[in-house]
Short mmCIF file of N, CA and C in Angstrom, two decimals:
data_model
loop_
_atom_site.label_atom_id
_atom_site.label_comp_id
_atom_site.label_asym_id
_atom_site.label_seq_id
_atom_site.Cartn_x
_atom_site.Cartn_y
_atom_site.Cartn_z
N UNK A 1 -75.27 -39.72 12.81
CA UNK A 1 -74.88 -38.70 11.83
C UNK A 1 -74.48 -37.43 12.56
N UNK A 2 -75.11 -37.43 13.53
CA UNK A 2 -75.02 -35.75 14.41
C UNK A 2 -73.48 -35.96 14.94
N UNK A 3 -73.45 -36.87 15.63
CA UNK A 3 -72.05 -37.64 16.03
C UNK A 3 -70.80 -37.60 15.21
N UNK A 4 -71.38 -37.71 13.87
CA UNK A 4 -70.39 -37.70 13.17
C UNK A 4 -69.90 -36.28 13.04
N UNK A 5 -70.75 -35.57 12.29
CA UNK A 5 -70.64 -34.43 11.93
C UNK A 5 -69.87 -33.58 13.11
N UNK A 6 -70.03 -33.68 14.67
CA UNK A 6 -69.22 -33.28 15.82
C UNK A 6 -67.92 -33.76 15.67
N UNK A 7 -67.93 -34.75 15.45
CA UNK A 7 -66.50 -35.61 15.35
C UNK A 7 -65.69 -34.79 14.19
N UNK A 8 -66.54 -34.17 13.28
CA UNK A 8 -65.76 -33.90 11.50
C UNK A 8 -65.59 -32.12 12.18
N UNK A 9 -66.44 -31.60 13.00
CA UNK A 9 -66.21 -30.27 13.44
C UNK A 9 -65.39 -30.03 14.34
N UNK A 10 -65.44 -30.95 15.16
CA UNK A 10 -63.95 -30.91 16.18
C UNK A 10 -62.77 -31.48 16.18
N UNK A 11 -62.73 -32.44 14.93
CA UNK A 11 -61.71 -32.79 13.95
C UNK A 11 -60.62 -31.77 13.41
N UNK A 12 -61.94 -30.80 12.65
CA UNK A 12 -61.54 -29.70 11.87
C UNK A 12 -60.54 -28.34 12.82
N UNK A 13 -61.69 -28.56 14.24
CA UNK A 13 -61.40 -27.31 14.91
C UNK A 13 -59.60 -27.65 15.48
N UNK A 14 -59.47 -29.10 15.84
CA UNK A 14 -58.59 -29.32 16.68
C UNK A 14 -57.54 -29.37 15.29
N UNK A 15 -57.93 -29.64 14.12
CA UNK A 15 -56.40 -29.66 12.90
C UNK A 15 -56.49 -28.41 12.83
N UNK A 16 -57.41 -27.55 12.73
CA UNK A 16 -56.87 -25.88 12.27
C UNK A 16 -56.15 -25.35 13.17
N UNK A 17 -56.47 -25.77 15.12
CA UNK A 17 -55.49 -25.03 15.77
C UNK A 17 -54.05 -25.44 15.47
N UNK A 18 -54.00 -27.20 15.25
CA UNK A 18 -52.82 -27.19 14.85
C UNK A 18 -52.07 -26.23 13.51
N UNK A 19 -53.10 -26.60 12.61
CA UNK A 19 -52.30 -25.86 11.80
C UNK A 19 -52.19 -24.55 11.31
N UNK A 20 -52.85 -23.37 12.62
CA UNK A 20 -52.64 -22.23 12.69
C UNK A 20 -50.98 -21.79 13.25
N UNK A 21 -50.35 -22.36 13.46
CA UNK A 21 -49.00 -21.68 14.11
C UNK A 21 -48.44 -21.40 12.74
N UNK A 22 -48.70 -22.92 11.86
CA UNK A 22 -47.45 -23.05 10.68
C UNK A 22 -48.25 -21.86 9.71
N UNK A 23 -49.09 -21.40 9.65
CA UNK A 23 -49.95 -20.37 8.92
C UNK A 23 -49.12 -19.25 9.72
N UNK A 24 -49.04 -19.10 10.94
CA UNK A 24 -48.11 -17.96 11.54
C UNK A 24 -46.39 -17.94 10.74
N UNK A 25 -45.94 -19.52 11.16
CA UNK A 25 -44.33 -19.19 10.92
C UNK A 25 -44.09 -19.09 9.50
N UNK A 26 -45.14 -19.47 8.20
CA UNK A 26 -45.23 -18.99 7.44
C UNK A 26 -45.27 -17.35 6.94
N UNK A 27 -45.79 -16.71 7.27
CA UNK A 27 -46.41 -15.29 7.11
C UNK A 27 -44.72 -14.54 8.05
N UNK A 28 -44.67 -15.22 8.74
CA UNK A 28 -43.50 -14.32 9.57
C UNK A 28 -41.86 -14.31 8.86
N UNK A 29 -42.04 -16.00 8.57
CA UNK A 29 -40.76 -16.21 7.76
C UNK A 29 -40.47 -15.25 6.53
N UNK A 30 -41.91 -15.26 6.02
CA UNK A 30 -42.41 -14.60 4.52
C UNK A 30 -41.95 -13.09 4.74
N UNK A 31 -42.41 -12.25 5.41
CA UNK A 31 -41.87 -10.89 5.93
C UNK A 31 -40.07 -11.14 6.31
N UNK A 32 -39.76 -12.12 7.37
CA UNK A 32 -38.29 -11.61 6.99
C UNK A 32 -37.52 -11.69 6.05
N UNK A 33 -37.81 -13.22 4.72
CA UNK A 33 -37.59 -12.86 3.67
C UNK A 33 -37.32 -11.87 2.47
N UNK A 34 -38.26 -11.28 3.00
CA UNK A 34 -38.94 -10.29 1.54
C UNK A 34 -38.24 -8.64 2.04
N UNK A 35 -37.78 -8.04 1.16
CA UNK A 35 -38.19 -6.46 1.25
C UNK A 35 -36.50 -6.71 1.62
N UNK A 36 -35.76 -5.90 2.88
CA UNK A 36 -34.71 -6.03 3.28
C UNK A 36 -33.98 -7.02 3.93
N UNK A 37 -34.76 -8.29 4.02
CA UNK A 37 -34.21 -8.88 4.75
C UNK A 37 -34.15 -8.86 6.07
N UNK A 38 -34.37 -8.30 6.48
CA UNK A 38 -34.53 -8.16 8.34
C UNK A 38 -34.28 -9.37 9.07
N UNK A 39 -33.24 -9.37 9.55
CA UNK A 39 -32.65 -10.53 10.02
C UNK A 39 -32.99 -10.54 11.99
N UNK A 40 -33.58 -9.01 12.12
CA UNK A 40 -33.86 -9.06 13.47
C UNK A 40 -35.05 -9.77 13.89
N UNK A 41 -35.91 -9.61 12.90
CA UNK A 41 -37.04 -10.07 13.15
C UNK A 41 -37.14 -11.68 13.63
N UNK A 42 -38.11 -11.92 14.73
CA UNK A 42 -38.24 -13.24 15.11
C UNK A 42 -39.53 -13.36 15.23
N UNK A 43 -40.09 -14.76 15.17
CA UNK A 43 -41.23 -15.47 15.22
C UNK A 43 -41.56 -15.92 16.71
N UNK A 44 -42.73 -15.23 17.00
CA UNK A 44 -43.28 -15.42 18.23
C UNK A 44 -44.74 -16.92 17.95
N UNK A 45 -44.05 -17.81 18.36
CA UNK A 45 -45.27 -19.07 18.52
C UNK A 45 -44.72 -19.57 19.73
N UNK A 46 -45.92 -19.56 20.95
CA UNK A 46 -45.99 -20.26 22.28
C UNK A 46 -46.41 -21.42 21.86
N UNK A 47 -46.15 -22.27 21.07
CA UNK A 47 -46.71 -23.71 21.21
C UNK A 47 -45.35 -24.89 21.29
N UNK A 48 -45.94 -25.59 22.51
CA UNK A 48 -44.40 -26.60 23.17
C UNK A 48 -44.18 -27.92 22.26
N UNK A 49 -44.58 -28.09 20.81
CA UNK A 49 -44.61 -28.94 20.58
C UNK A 49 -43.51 -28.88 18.86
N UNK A 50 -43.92 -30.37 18.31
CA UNK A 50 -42.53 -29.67 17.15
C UNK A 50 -42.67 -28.74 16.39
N UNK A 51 -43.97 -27.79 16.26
CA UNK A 51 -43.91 -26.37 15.49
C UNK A 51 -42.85 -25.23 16.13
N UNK A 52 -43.01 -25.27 17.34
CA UNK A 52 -42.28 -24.17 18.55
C UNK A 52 -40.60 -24.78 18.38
N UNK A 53 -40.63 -26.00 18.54
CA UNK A 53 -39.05 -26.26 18.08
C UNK A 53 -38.22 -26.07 16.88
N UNK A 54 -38.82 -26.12 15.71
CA UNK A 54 -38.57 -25.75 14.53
C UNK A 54 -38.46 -23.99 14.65
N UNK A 55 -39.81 -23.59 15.17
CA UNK A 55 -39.69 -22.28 15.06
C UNK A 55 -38.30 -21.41 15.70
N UNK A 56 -38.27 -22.44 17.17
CA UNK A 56 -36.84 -21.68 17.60
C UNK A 56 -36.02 -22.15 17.53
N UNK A 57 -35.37 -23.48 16.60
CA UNK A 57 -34.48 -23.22 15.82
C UNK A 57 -34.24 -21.87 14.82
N UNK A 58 -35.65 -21.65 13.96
CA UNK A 58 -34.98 -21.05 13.04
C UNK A 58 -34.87 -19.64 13.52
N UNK A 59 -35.41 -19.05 14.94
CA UNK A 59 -34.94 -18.09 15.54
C UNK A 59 -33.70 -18.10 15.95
N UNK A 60 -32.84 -19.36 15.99
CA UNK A 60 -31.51 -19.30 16.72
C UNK A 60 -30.36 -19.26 15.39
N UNK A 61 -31.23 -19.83 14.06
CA UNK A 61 -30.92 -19.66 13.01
C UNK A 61 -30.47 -18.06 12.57
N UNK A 62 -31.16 -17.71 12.59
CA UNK A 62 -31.68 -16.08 12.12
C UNK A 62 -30.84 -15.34 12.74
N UNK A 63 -30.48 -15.49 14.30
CA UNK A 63 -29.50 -14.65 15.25
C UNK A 63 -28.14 -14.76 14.93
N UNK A 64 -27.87 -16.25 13.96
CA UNK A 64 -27.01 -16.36 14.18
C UNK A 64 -25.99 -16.18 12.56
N UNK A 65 -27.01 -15.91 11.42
CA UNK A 65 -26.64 -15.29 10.52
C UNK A 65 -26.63 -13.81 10.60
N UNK A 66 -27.67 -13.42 11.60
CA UNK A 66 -27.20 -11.96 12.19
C UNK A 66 -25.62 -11.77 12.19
N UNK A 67 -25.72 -12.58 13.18
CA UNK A 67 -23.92 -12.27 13.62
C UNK A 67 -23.17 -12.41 12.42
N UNK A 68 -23.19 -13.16 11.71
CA UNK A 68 -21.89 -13.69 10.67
C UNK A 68 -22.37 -12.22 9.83
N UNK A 69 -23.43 -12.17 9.31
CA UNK A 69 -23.66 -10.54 8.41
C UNK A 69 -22.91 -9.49 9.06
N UNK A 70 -23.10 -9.26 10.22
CA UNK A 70 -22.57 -8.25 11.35
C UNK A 70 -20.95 -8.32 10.91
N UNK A 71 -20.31 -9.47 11.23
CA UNK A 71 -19.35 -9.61 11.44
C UNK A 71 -18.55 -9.28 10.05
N UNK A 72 -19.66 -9.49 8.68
CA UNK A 72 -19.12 -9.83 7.70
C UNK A 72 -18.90 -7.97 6.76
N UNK A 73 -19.37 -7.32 7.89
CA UNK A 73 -19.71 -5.70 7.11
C UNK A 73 -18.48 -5.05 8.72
N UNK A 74 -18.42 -5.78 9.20
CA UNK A 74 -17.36 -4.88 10.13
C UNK A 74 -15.95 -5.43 9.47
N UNK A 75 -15.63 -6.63 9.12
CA UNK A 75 -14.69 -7.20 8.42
C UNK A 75 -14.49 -6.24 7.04
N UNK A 76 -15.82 -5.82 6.66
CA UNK A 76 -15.12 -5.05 5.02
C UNK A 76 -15.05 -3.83 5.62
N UNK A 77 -15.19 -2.98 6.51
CA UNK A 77 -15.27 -1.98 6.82
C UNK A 77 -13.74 -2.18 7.56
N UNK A 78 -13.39 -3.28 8.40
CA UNK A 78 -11.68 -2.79 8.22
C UNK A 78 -10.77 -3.10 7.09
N UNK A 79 -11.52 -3.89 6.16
CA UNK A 79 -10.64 -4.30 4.82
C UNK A 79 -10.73 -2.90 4.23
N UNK A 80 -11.65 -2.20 3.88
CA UNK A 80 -11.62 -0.75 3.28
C UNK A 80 -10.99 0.12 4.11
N UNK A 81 -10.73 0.03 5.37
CA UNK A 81 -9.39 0.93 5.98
C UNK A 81 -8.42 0.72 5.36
N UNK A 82 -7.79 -0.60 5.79
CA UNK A 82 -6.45 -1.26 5.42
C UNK A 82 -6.62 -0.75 3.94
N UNK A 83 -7.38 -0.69 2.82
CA UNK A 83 -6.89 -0.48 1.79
C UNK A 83 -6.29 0.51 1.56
N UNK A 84 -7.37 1.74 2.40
CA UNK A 84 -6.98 3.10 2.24
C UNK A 84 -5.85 3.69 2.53
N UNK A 85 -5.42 2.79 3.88
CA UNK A 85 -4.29 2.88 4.53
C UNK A 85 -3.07 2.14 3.64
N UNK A 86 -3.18 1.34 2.68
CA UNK A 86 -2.41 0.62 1.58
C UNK A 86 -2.13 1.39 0.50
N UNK A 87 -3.06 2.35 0.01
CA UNK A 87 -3.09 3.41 -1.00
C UNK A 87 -2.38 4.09 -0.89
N UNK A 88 -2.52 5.34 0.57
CA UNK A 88 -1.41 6.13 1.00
C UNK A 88 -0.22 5.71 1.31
N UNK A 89 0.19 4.80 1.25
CA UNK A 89 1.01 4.08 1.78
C UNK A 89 1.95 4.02 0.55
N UNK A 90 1.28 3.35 -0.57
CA UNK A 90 2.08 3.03 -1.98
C UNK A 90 2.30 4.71 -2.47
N UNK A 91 1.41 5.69 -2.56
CA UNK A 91 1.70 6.72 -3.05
C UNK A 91 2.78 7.52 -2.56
N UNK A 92 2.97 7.42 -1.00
CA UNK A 92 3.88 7.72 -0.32
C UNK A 92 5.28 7.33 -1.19
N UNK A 93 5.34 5.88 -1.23
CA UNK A 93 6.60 5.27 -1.38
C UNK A 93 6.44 5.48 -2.83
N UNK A 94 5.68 5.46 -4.07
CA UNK A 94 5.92 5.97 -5.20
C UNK A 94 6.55 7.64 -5.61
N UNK A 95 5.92 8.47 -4.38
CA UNK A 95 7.10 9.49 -4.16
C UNK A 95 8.44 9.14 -3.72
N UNK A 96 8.79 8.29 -2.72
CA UNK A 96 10.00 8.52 -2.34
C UNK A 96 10.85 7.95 -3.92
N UNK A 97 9.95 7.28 -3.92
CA UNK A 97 10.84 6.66 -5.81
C UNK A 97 11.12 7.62 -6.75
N UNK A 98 10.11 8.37 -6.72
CA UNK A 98 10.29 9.55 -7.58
C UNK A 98 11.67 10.57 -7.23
N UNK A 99 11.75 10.82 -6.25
CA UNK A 99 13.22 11.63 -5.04
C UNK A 99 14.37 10.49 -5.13
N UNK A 100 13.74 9.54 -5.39
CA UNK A 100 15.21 8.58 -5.28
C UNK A 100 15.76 8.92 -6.93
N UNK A 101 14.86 8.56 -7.52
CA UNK A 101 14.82 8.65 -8.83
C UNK A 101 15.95 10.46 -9.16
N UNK A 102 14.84 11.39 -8.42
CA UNK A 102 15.95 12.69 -9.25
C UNK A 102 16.93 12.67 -8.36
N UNK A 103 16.88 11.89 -7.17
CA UNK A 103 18.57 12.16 -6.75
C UNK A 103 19.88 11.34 -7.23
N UNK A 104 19.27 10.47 -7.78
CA UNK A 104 20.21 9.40 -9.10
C UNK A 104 20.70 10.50 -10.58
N UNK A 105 19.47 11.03 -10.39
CA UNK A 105 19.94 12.32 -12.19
C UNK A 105 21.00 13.07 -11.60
N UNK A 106 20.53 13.68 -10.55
CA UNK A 106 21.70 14.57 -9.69
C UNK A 106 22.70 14.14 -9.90
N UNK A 107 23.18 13.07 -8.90
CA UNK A 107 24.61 12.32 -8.78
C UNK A 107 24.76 11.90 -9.99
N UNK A 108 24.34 11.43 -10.91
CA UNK A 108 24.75 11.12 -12.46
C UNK A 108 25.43 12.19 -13.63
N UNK A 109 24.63 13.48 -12.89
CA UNK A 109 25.29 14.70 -13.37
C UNK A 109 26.34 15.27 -12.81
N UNK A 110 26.71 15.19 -11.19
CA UNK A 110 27.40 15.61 -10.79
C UNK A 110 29.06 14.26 -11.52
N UNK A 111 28.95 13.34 -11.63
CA UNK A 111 29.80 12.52 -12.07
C UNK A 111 30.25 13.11 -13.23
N UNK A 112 29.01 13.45 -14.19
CA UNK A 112 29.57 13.92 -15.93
C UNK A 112 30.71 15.09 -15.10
N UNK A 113 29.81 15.92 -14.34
CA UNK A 113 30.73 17.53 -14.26
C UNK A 113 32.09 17.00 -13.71
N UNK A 114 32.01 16.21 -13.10
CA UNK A 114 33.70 15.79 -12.09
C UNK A 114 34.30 14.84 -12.96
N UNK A 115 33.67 14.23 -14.31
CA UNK A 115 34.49 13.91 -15.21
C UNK A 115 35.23 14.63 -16.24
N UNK A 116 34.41 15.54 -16.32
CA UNK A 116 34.73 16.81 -17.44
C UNK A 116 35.93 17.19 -16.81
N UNK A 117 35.67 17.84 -15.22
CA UNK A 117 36.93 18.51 -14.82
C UNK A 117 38.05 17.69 -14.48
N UNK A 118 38.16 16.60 -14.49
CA UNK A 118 39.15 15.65 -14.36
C UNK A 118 39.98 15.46 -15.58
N UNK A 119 39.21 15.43 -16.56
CA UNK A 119 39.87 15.17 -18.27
C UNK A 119 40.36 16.77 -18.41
N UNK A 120 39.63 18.22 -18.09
CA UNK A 120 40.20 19.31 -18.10
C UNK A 120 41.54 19.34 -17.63
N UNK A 121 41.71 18.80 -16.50
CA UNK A 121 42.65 18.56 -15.69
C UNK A 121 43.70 17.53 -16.16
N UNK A 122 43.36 16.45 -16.40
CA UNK A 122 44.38 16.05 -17.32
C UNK A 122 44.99 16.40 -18.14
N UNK A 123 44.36 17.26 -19.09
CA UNK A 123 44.88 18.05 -20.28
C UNK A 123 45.60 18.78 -19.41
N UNK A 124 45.64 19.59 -18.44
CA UNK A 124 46.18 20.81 -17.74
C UNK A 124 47.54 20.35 -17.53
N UNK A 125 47.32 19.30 -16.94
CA UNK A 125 49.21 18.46 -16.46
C UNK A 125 49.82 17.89 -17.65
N UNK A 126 49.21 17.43 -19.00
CA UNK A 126 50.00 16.89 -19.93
C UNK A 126 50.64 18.53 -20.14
N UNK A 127 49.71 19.77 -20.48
CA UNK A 127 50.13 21.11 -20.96
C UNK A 127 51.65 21.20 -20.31
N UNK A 128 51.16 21.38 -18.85
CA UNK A 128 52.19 21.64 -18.06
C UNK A 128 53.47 20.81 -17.93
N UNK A 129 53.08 19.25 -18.21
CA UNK A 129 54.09 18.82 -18.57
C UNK A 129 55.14 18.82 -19.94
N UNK A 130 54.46 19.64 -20.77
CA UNK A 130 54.73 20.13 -21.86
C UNK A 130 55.87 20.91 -22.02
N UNK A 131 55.20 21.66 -21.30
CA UNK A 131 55.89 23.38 -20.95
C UNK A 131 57.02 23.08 -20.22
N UNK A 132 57.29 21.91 -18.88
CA UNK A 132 58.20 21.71 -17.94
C UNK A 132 59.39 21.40 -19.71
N UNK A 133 59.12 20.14 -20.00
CA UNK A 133 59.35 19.81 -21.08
C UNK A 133 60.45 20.69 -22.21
N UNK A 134 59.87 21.83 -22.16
CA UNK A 134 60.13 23.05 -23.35
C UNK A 134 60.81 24.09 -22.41
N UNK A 135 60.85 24.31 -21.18
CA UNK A 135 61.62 25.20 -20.29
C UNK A 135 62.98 23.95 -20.43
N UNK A 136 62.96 22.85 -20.18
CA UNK A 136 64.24 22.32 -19.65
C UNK A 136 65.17 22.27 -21.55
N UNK A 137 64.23 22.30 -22.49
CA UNK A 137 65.20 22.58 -23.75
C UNK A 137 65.66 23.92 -23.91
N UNK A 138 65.05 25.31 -23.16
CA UNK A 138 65.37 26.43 -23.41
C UNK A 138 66.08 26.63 -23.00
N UNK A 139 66.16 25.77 -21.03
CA UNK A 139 67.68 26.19 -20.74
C UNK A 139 68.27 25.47 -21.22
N UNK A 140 68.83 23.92 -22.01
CA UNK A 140 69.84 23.82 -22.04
C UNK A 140 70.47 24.99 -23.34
N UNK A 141 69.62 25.20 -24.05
CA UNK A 141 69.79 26.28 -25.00
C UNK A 141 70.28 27.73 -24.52
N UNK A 142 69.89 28.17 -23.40
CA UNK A 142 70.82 29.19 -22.81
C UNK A 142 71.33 29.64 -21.73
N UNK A 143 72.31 28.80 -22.33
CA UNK A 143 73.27 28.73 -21.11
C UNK A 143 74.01 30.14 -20.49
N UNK A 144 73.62 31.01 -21.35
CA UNK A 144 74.28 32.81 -21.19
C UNK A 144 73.93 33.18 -20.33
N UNK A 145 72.41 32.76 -19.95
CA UNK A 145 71.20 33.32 -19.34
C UNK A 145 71.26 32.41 -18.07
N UNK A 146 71.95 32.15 -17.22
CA UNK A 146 72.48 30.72 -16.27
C UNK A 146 70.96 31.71 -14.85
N UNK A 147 71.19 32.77 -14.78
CA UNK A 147 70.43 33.68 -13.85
C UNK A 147 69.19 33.40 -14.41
N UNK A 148 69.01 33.96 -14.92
CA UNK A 148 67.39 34.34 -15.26
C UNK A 148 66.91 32.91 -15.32
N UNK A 149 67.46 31.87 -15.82
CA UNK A 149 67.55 30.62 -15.97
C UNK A 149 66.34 30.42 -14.74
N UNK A 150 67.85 30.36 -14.08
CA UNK A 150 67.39 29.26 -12.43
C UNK A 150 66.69 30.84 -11.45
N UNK A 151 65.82 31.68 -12.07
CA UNK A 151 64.97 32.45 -12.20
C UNK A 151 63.75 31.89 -12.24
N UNK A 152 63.86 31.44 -13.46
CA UNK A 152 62.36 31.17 -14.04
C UNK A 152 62.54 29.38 -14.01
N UNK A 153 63.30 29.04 -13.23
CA UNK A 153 63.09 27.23 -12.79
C UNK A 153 62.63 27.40 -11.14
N UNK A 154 63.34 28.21 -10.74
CA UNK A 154 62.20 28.68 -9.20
C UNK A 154 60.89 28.73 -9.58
N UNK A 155 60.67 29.57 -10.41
CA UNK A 155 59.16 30.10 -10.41
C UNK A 155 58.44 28.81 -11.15
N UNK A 156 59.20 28.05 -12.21
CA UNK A 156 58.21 27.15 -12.22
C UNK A 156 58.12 25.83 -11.47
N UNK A 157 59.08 25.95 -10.39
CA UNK A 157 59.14 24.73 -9.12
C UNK A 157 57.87 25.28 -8.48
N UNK A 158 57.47 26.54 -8.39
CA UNK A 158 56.51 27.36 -7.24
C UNK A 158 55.08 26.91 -8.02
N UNK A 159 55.42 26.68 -9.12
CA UNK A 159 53.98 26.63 -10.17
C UNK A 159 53.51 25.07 -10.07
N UNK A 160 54.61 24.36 -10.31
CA UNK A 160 54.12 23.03 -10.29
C UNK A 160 53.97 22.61 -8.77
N UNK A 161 54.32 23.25 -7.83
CA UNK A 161 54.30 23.09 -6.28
C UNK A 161 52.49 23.44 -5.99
N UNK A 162 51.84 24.58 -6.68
CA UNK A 162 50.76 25.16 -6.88
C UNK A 162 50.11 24.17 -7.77
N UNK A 163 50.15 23.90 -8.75
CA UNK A 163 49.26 22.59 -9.62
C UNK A 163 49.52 21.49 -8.91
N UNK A 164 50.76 21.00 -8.35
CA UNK A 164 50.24 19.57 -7.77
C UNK A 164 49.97 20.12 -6.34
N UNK A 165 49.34 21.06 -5.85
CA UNK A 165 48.43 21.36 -4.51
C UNK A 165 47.38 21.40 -5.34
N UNK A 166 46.92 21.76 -6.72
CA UNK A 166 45.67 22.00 -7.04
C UNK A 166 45.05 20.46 -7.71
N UNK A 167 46.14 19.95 -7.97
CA UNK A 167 45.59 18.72 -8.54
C UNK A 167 45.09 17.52 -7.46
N UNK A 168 46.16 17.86 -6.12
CA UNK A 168 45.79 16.73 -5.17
C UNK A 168 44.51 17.56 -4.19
N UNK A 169 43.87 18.57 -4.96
CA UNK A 169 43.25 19.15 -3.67
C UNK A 169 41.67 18.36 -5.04
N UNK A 170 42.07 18.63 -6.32
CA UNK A 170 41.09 17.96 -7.58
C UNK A 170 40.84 16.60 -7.33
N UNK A 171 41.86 16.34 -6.89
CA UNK A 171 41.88 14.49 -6.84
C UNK A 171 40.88 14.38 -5.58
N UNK A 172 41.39 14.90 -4.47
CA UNK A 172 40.38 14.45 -3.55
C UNK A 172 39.24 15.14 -3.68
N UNK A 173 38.98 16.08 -3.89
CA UNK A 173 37.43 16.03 -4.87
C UNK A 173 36.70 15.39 -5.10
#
């Protein structure tokens, strides 16, 4: 019975050392779990057998979701550049749209004004051709007046010499 009872105490003693580590990688796992997460944290068990292998797996585990977390907050930290840098970027070019935009009203207005003066101008040469028109019935009408005539057909050769300089100076306009 004494025998036994040694056997059931050093039974006990030799399963509790075993199963003191997993009581460790328990309690340790449990802390990096909990609270923030702490991914630095590692589990210290010196035992060479499959508790210590598991354990440093899941230490090589742990390092190595380190990294991918690491990697995964430096990755949004240049995605939130690039955005910022995408933002200014569009606002920029939504101005230049805006400048493109009033320099289209501009030139759209400047067209009305150089249409206006073109149709002004048209009217101006039908007038004038009017008038050429109504001088060549006056002279044939006075013929008394043969001077003053070819007077006032100089002066309006000098006039229409002056409108078509003003019209071809309009035209190229």
């Amino acid at each position: 019975a004494i025998t036994d009872i040694i056997i059931i105490v050093f039974s006990a003693l030799v399963i509790y050392s075993k199963i003191r580590p997993l009581e460790q990688v328990k309690k340790s796992i449990t802390e990096i779990a909990s609270g923030s997460a702490d991914l630095t944290g590692r589990i210290t068990v010196s035992s060479d057998n499959e508790i210590g292998a598991v354990v440093n797996g899941f230490n090589s585990f742990t390092e190595k979701l380190r990294q991918i977390v690491s990697s995964l907050k430096d990755s949004k930290e240049s995605l939130s550049q690039a955005g910022a840098s995408l933002q200014n970027r569009t606002e920029d070019t939504g101005a230049s749209i805006a400048q493109i935009l009033s320099s289209i009203d501009d030139v759209r207005n400047q067209i009305i004004t150089q249409s206006s003066s073109v149709e002004e101008t048209a009217g101006a040469v039908n007038e004038i051709a009017s008038n050429i028109a109504s001088l060549g019935r006056m002279i044939e009408n006075q013929s008394a007046g043969v001077t003053q005539a070819s007077a006032a057909i100089e002066e309006m050769i000098g006039t229409i010499g002056s409108v078509d300089a003003s019209v071809e100076k309009m035209a190229s306009a």
